[in-house]
Short mmCIF file of C-alpha atoms in Angstrom, two decimals:
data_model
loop_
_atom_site.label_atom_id
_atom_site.label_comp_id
_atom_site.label_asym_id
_atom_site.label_seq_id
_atom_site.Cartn_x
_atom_site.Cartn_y
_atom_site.Cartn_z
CA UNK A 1 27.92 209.84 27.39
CA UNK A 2 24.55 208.62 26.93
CA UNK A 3 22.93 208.33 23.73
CA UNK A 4 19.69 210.55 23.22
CA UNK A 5 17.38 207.65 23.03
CA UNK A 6 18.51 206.63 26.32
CA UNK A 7 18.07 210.03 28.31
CA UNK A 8 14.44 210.30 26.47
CA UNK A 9 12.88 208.73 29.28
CA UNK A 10 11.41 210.24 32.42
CA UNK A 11 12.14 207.77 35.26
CA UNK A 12 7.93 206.77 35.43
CA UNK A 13 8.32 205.35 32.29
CA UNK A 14 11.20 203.39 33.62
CA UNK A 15 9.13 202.31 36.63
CA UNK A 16 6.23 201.48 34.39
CA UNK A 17 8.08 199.12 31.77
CA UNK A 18 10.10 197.57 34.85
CA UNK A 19 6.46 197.36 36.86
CA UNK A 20 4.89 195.52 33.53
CA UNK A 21 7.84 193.39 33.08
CA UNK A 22 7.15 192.15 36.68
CA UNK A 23 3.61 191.40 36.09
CA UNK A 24 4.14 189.68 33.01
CA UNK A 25 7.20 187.40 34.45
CA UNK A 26 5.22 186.50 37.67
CA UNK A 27 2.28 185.50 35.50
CA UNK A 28 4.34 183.06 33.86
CA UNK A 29 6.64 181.84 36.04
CA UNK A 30 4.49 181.23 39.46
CA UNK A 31 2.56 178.31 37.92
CA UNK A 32 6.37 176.24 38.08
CA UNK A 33 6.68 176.85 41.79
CA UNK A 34 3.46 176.51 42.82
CA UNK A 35 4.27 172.55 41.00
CA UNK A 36 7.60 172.46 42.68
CA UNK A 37 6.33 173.42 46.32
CA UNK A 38 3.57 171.48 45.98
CA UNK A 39 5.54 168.60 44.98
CA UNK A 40 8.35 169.05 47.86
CA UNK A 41 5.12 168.91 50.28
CA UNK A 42 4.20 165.46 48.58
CA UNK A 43 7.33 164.19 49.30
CA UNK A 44 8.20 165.59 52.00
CA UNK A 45 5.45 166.59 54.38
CA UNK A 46 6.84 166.73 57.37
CA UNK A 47 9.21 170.09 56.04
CA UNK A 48 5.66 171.60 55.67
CA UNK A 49 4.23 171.30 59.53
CA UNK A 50 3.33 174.45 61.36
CA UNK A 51 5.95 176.37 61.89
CA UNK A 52 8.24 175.44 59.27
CA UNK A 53 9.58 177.71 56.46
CA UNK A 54 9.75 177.40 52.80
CA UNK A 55 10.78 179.03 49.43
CA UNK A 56 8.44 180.39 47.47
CA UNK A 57 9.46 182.48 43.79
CA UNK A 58 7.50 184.13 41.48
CA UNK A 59 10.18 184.72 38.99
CA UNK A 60 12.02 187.94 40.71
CA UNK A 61 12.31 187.22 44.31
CA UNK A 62 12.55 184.41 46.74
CA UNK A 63 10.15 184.93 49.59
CA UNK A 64 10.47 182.66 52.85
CA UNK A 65 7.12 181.49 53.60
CA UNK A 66 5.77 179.90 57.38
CA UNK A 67 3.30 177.08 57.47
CA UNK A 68 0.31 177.63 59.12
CA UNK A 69 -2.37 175.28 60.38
CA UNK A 70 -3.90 172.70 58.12
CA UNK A 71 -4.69 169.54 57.81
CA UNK A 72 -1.85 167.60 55.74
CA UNK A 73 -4.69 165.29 53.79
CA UNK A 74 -4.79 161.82 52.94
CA UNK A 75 -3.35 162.04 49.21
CA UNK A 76 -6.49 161.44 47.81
CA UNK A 77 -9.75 163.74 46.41
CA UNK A 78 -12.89 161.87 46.41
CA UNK A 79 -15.39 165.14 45.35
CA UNK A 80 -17.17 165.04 48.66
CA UNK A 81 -13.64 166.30 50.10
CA UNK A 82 -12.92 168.74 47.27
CA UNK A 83 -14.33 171.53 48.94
CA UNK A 84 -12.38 170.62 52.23
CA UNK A 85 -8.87 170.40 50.75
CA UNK A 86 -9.26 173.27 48.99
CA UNK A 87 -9.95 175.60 52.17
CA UNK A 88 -6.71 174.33 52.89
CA UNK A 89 -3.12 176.40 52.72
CA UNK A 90 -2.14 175.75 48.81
CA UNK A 91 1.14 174.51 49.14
CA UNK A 92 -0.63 171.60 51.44
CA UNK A 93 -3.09 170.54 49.58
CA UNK A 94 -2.89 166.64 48.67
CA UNK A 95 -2.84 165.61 45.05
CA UNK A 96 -0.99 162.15 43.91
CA UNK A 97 1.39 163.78 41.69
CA UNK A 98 3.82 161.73 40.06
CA UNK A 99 5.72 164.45 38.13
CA UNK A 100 5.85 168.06 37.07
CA UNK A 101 3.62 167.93 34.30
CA UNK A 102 1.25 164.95 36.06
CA UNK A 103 0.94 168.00 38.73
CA UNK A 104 0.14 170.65 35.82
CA UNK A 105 -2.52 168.58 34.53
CA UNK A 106 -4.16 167.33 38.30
CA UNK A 107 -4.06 170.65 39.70
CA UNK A 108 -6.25 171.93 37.01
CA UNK A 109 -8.52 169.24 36.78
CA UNK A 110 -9.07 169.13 39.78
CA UNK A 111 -8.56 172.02 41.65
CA UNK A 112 -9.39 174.81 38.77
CA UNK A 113 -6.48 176.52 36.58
CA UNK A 114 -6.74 179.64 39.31
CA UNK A 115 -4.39 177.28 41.91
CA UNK A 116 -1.53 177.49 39.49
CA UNK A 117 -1.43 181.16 40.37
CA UNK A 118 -1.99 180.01 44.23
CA UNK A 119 -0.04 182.65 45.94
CA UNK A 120 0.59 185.38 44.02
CA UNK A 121 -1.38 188.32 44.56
CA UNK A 122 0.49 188.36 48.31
CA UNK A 123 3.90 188.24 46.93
CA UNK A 124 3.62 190.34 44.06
CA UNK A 125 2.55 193.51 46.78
CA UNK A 126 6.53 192.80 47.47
CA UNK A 127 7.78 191.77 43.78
CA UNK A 128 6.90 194.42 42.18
CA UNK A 129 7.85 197.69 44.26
CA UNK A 130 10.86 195.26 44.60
CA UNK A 131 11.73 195.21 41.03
CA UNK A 132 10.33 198.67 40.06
CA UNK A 133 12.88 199.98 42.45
CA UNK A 134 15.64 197.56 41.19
CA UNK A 135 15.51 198.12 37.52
CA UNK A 136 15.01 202.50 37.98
CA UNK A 137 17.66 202.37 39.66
CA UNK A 138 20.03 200.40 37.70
CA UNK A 139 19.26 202.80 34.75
CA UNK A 140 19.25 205.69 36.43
CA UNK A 141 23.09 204.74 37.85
CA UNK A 142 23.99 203.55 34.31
CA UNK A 143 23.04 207.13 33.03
CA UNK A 144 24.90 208.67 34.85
CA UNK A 145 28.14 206.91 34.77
CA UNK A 146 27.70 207.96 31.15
CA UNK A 147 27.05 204.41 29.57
CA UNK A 148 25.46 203.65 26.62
CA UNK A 149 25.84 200.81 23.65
CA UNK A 150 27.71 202.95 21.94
CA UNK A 151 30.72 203.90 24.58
CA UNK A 152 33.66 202.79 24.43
CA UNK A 153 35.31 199.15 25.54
CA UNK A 154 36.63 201.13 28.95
CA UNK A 155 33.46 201.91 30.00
CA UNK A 156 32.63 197.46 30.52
CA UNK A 157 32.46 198.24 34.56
CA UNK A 158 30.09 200.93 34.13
CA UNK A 159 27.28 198.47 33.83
CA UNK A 160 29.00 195.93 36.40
CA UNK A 161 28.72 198.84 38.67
CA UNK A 162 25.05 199.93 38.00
CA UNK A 163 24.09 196.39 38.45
CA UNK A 164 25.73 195.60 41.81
CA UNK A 165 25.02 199.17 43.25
CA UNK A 166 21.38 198.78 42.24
CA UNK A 167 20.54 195.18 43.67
CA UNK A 168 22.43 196.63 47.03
CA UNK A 169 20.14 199.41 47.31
CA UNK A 170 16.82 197.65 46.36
CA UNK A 171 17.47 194.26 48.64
CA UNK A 172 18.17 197.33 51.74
CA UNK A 173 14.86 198.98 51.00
CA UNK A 174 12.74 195.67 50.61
CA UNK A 175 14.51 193.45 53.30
CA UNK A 176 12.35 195.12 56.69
CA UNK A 177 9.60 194.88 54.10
CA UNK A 178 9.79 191.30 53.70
CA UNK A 179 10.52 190.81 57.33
CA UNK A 180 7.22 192.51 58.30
CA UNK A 181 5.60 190.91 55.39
CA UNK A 182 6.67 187.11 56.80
CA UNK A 183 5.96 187.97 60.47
CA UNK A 184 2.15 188.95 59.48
CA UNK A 185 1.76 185.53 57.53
CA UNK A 186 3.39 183.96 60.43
CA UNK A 187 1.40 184.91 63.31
CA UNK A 188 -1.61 186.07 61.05
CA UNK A 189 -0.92 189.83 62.83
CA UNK A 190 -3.23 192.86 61.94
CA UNK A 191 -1.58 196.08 61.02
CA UNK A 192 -1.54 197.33 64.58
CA UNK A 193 -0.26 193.93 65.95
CA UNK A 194 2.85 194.38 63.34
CA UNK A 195 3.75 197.44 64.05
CA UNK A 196 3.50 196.77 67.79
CA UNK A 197 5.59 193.88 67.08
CA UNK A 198 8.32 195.30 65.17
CA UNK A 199 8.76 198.44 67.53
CA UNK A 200 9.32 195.31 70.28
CA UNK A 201 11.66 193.58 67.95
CA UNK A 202 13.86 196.81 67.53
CA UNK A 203 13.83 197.93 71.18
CA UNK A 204 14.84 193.94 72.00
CA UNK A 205 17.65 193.51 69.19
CA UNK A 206 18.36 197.05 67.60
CA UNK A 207 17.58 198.51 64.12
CA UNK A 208 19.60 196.33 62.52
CA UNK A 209 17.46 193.31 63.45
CA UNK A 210 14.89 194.25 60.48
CA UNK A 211 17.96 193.73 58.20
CA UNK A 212 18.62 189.90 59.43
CA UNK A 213 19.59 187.44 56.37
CA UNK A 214 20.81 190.72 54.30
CA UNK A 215 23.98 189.15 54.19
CA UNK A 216 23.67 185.83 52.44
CA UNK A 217 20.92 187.73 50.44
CA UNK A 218 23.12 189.93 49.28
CA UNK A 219 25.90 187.53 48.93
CA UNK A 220 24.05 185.87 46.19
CA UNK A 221 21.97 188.66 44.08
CA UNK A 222 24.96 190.87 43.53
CA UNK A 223 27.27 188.67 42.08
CA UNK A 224 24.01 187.09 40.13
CA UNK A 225 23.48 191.22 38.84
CA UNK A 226 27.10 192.07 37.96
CA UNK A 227 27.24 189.00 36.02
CA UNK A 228 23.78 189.66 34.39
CA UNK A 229 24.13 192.95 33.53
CA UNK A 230 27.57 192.61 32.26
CA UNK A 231 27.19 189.72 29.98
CA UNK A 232 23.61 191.13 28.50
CA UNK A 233 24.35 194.74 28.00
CA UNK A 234 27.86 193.60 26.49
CA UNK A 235 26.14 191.02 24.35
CA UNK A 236 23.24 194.51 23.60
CA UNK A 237 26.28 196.33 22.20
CA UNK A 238 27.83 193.78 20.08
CA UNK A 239 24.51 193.29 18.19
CA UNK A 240 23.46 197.04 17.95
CA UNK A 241 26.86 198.00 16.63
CA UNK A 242 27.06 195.16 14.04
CA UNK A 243 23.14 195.26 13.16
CA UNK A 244 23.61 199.34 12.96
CA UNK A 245 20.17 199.71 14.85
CA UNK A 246 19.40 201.68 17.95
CA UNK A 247 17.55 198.90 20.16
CA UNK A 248 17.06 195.19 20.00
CA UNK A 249 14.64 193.26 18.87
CA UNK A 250 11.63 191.45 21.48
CA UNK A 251 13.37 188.24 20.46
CA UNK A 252 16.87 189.59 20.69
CA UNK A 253 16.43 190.83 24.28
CA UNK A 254 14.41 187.88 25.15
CA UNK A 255 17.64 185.44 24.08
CA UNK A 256 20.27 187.89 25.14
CA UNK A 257 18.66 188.49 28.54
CA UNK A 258 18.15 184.51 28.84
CA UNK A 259 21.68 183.73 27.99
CA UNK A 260 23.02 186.01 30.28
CA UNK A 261 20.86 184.88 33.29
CA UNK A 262 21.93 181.72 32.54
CA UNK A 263 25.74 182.34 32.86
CA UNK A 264 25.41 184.27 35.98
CA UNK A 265 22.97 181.35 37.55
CA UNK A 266 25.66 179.11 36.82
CA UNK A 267 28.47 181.11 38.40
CA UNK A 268 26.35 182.23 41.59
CA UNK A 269 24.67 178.63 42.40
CA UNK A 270 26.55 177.59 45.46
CA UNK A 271 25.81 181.35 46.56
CA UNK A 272 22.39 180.68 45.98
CA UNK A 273 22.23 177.17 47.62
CA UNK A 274 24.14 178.99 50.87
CA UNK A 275 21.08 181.48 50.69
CA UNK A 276 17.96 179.33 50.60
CA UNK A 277 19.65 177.47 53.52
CA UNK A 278 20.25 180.55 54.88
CA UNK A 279 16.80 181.93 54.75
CA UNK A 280 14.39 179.15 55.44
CA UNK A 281 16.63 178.45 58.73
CA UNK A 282 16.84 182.17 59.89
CA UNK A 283 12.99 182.29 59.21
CA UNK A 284 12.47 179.13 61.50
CA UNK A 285 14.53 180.81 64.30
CA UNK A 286 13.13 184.57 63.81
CA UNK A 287 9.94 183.53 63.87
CA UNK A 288 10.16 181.17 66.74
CA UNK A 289 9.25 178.10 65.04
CA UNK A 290 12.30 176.46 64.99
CA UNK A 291 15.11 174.94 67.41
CA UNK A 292 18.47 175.87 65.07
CA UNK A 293 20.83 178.12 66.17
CA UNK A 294 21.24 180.97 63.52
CA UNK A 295 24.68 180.64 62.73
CA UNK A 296 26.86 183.22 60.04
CA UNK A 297 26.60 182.43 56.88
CA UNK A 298 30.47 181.46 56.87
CA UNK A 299 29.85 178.93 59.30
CA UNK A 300 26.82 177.58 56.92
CA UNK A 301 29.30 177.28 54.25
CA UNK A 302 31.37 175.41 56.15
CA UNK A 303 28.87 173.10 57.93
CA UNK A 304 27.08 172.01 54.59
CA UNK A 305 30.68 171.38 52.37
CA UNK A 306 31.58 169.06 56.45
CA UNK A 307 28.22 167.68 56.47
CA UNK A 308 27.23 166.93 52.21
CA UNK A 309 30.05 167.42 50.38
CA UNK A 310 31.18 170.08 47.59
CA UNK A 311 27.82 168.58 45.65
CA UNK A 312 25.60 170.02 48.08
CA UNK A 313 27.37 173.55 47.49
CA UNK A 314 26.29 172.82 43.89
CA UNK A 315 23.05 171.20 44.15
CA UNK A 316 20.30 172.03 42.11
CA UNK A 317 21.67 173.41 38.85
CA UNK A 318 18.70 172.21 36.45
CA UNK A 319 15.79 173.69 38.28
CA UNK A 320 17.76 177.11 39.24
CA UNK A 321 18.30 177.67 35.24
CA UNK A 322 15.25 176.47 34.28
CA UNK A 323 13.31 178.97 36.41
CA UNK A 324 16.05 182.03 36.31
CA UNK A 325 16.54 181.81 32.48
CA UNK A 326 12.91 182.40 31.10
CA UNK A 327 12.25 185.04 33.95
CA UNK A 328 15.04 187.13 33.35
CA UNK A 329 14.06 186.30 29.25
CA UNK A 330 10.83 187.68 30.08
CA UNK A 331 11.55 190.35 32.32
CA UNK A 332 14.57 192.19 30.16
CA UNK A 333 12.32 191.81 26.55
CA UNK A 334 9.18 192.91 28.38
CA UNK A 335 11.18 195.95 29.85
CA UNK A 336 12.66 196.73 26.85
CA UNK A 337 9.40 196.57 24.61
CA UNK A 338 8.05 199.07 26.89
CA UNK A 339 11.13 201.83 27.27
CA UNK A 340 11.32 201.44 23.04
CA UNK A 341 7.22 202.46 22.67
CA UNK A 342 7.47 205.30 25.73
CA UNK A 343 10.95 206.32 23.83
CA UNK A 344 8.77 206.03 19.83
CA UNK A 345 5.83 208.07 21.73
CA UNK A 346 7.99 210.71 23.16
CA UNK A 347 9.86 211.25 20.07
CA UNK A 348 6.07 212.12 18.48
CA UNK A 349 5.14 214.50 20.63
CA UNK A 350 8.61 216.17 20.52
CA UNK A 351 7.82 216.70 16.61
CA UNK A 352 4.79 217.35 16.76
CA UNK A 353 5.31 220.09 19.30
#
């Protein structure tokens, strides 16, 4: 069963430490994608017309994003234009980069350090309910399949189970959320618009249609949270029991939690590469701003490995560890710094009651 350290917390602590650990990992990791998109749109501007989609993450989910109107700029920021380019969309505003940290450096210059965080605030109204729901649950499931560091070498799926069961349940609450969330960026909707448009979109295609790219969502962030959870909580265990201590260190959890992100990113890549294709072109056809014929995700499998190759199954390794190991680093040791000082202040009050 679980260890009395683990049951001492009421589930709002959970949600806070998993709610702080979301801030925190957002805060640091947005200022990498806000280089990459704006980089992709350098290079390839005509992906970032009206009415095209593309992937924005903050560290903890992918969102799919629709251009809007701007103009696409001339690549160049004479100060009398400053103010011009930067009423534009973020992700097209022009810049000259010639590399990640040539971006870092030009985009605060020149545009202010704020831009790096260009963005956020919209995404983290989904990100964080998102993950608040994602990591509760988790422990809550883990608790009561009775696991702790301390149980025994049968109980390895208990965590597996937690993790996949978890990530199932939060991607099914926030998935209509996101799709609501997209169409009012898309068509710039007010709240009565939305909801006038989603009661159409159900009565047209069904209940189901608020669920559309669950699927290869899912396909991808379950495996990626078996694997995760397995390899850190097993990797948890072996250093409590050897160290004799009752919770990990902020640099233990930061390693063990970006070690374990980084196996399961590795493992789960071509599911993740299947997704992103997935999503931008379902967002494109949802949102009416593209020709392509939403095909299953089976079929997308099949069509990239006829069209690219096995490489473009496995495409872009580097940058998916790169961004997925420090967030999960961040997120687990944030998390757990906050569940040990809720568990050391309810342990005070218990004695001094």
């Amino acid at each position: 069963m679980a260890t009395a350290s683990e049951m001492s917390l009421t589930a709002g602590q959970q949600m806070i430490s998993s709610c702080s650990g979301a801030i925190l990992t957002s805060v640091f990791v947005t200022p990498l994608d806000v280089v990459k998109i704006r980089l992709q749109a350098q290079h390839r501007p005509q992906a970032f017309t009206k009415g095209h989609c593309y992937q924005y993450c903050n560290g903890l989910m992918d969102h799919t994003c629709v251009c809007l109107n701007g103009d696409q700029g001339t690549g160049k920021l004479p100060m009398e234009e400053l103010r011009k380019h930067l009423k534009q969309n973020w992700y097209k505003r022009p810049g000259n980069f010639n590399g990640t940290m040539d971006a870092l450096v030009k985009i605060t210059r020149n545009e202010g350090i704020t831009s790096l965080w260009s963005g956020l605030p919209p995404t983290l109204v989904m990100a964080v309910p998102a993950t608040v729901v994602y990591f509760t649950t988790y422990e809550q499931i883990k608790w009561h399949l009775g696991y702790s560091y301390g149980s025994q070498s049968s109980d390895w799926w208990k965590p597996l189970m937690a993790g996949g069961s978890a990530r199932v349940f939060a991607v099914s609450v926030i998935s209509p959320l996101e799709f609501i969330r997209t169409k009012m960026q898309s068509e710039q909707l007010t709240y009565v618009r939305v909801w006038e448009a989603v009661k159409a979109t159900v009565s047209q295609n069904g209940p189901l249609s608020m669920w559309r790219g669950l699927g290869a969502t899912l396909l991808r962030d379950v495996p990626f949270s078996v694997l995760y959870w397995g390899s850190y909580e097993t990797m948890k265990s072996h250093v409590l029991a050897n160290q004799g201590r009752p919770q990990l260190t902020f640099l233990e959890s930061f390693t063990a939690g970006g070690l374990a992100a980084s196996v399961a990113g590795v493992l789960t890549l071509p599911f993740d590469v299947i997704k992103t294709h997935r999503q931008i072109e379902l967002g494109e056809v949802v949102f009416g701003k593209g020709k392509k014929e939403v095909t299953s995700t089976w079929r997308l499998i099949h069509n990239l490995y006829q069209n690219q190759g096995l490489n473009a199954i496995f495409s872009g390794l580097t940058p998916r560890i790169m961004k997925v190991a420090p967030a999960c680093a961040i997120m687990i040791s944030t998390y757990e710094f906050s569940k040990a000082f809720f568990r050391k202040r309810n342990l005070e009050l218990l004695e001094n009651t």
